[in-house]
Short mmCIF file of C-alpha atoms in Angstrom, two decimals:
data_model
loop_
_atom_site.label_atom_id
_atom_site.label_comp_id
_atom_site.label_asym_id
_atom_site.label_seq_id
_atom_site.Cartn_x
_atom_site.Cartn_y
_atom_site.Cartn_z
CA MET A 166 -76.39 13.95 -20.10
CA LEU A 167 -75.09 13.03 -23.53
CA LEU A 168 -77.35 12.74 -26.55
CA GLU A 169 -76.43 11.44 -29.94
CA SER A 170 -77.11 13.73 -32.93
CA SER A 171 -79.92 12.45 -35.14
CA SER A 172 -80.47 15.47 -37.44
CA ASN A 173 -78.25 14.12 -40.26
CA PRO A 174 -78.05 10.55 -41.54
CA LYS A 175 -74.95 8.58 -40.63
CA ARG A 176 -72.21 8.20 -43.21
CA LYS A 177 -70.65 4.86 -44.10
CA CYS A 178 -66.88 5.03 -43.68
CA PHE A 179 -63.88 2.74 -44.05
CA GLN A 180 -62.48 1.52 -40.68
CA CYS A 181 -58.97 0.12 -40.68
CA ASN A 182 -55.47 0.57 -39.31
CA MET A 183 -52.59 -0.44 -41.59
CA PRO A 184 -48.98 0.41 -42.31
CA TYR A 185 -50.14 1.28 -45.84
CA GLU A 186 -53.28 2.48 -47.63
CA CYS A 187 -56.42 0.49 -46.79
CA ASN A 188 -60.04 0.46 -47.93
CA LEU A 189 -61.38 -2.20 -45.55
CA GLY A 190 -63.81 -2.41 -42.70
CA LEU A 191 -67.00 -0.44 -42.15
CA CYS A 192 -68.35 1.98 -39.58
CA TYR A 193 -71.19 4.49 -39.43
CA GLY A 194 -70.79 8.00 -38.06
CA ASP A 195 -71.46 11.72 -38.50
CA TYR A 196 -67.91 12.14 -39.95
CA CYS A 197 -65.36 9.95 -41.69
CA ILE A 198 -61.76 10.30 -40.54
CA LYS A 199 -58.48 9.38 -42.17
CA SER A 200 -55.12 9.96 -40.51
CA LEU A 201 -51.64 9.46 -41.89
CA ALA A 202 -48.83 9.21 -39.34
CA SER A 203 -45.25 9.68 -40.36
CA ASP A 204 -46.25 9.65 -44.06
CA GLN A 205 -46.91 5.86 -43.89
CA TYR A 206 -49.25 4.50 -41.21
CA VAL A 207 -52.94 4.91 -42.09
CA SER A 208 -55.85 4.88 -39.70
CA LYS A 209 -59.45 5.30 -40.84
CA GLY A 210 -62.73 5.39 -38.92
CA CYS A 211 -65.78 7.33 -37.83
CA GLU A 212 -66.54 10.14 -35.38
CA ASN A 213 -69.92 11.15 -33.98
CA LYS A 214 -71.15 14.53 -32.85
CA THR A 215 -72.46 14.46 -29.30
CA PHE A 216 -74.31 17.14 -27.42
CA ARG A 217 -74.43 17.95 -23.74
CA VAL A 218 -77.51 19.23 -22.09
CA VAL A 219 -76.81 21.44 -19.07
CA ASN A 220 -79.70 23.19 -17.35
CA GLY A 221 -81.84 22.85 -20.45
CA GLU A 222 -79.15 24.31 -22.77
CA SER A 223 -77.51 22.06 -25.36
CA TYR A 224 -73.80 22.42 -26.23
CA ILE A 225 -71.87 20.67 -28.97
CA GLN A 226 -68.86 18.68 -27.84
CA GLU A 227 -65.91 21.06 -27.73
CA ASN A 228 -63.32 18.75 -29.32
CA LEU A 229 -65.30 18.34 -32.53
CA GLU A 230 -65.74 21.39 -34.67
CA PHE A 231 -68.70 21.48 -37.07
CA ILE A 232 -67.48 20.31 -40.47
CA GLU A 233 -69.02 22.33 -43.27
CA LYS A 234 -66.63 20.92 -45.89
CA PRO A 235 -63.88 18.32 -45.94
CA HIS A 236 -60.61 19.48 -44.47
CA CYS A 237 -57.31 18.28 -43.01
CA THR A 238 -55.25 19.38 -40.09
CA THR A 239 -51.61 18.65 -39.20
CA GLU A 240 -50.60 17.79 -35.66
CA TYR A 241 -47.38 16.58 -34.07
CA MET A 242 -47.59 13.82 -31.48
CA PHE A 243 -44.35 12.83 -29.80
CA GLY A 244 -42.50 14.52 -32.62
CA ILE A 245 -44.29 12.52 -35.34
CA LYS A 246 -46.25 14.32 -38.01
CA ASN A 247 -49.90 13.24 -38.15
CA ILE A 248 -52.24 14.51 -40.89
CA ILE A 249 -55.92 14.10 -39.91
CA CYS A 250 -58.67 14.57 -42.51
CA TYR A 251 -62.41 14.94 -41.75
CA CYS A 252 -65.23 14.63 -44.25
CA ASN A 253 -68.97 13.99 -44.37
CA ASP A 254 -69.93 14.90 -47.91
CA VAL A 255 -70.40 11.32 -49.24
CA ASP A 256 -70.26 7.74 -48.01
CA PHE A 257 -66.70 6.31 -47.81
CA CYS A 258 -65.16 9.81 -48.31
CA ASN A 259 -62.13 8.60 -46.32
CA ARG A 260 -61.17 6.22 -49.18
CA SER A 261 -57.61 5.96 -50.41
CA GLY A 262 -56.42 8.60 -52.85
CA LYS A 263 -53.77 6.39 -54.38
CA ILE A 264 -56.00 5.17 -57.26
CA GLY A 265 -56.54 8.74 -58.44
CA GLY A 266 -52.81 9.41 -58.36
CA ILE A 267 -51.99 6.25 -60.31
CA LEU A 268 -54.59 7.10 -62.92
CA THR A 269 -53.15 10.62 -63.30
CA VAL A 270 -49.61 9.27 -63.81
CA LEU A 271 -50.83 6.69 -66.36
CA PHE A 272 -52.74 9.39 -68.22
CA PHE A 273 -49.66 11.61 -68.51
CA MET A 274 -47.52 8.64 -69.58
CA PHE A 275 -50.10 7.90 -72.29
CA LEU A 276 -49.95 11.53 -73.51
CA MET A 277 -46.16 11.44 -73.59
CA LEU A 278 -46.29 8.16 -75.59
CA LEU A 279 -48.74 9.72 -78.08
CA ASN A 280 -46.44 12.74 -78.44
CA PHE A 281 -43.46 10.48 -79.02
CA ILE A 282 -45.23 8.37 -81.65
CA PHE A 283 -46.64 11.31 -83.63
#
């Protein structure tokens, strides 16, 4: 017998599969997931915790570890590097990180320009 976890509210996550960064689609789950295959193909979605009840004892699904804080793992499938990140700290935590990187570069370019002018 499988039961869905209801102790924590579901997170809103992006759900998309693109050959580049994407922040589209919507799903609800216990965890948001983002994977990056071969440093270019992005897949995002949701994962849910499920519990099994055997003889009155409940067991968490073995293939999902409890996520206390966001983390990433690296796996190789058919020789292709796949980075998989899990999070459940905020809604849409599987968003693209490119905006933050672009803002950082622009900030440092601005500082260099100020240094050059003065």
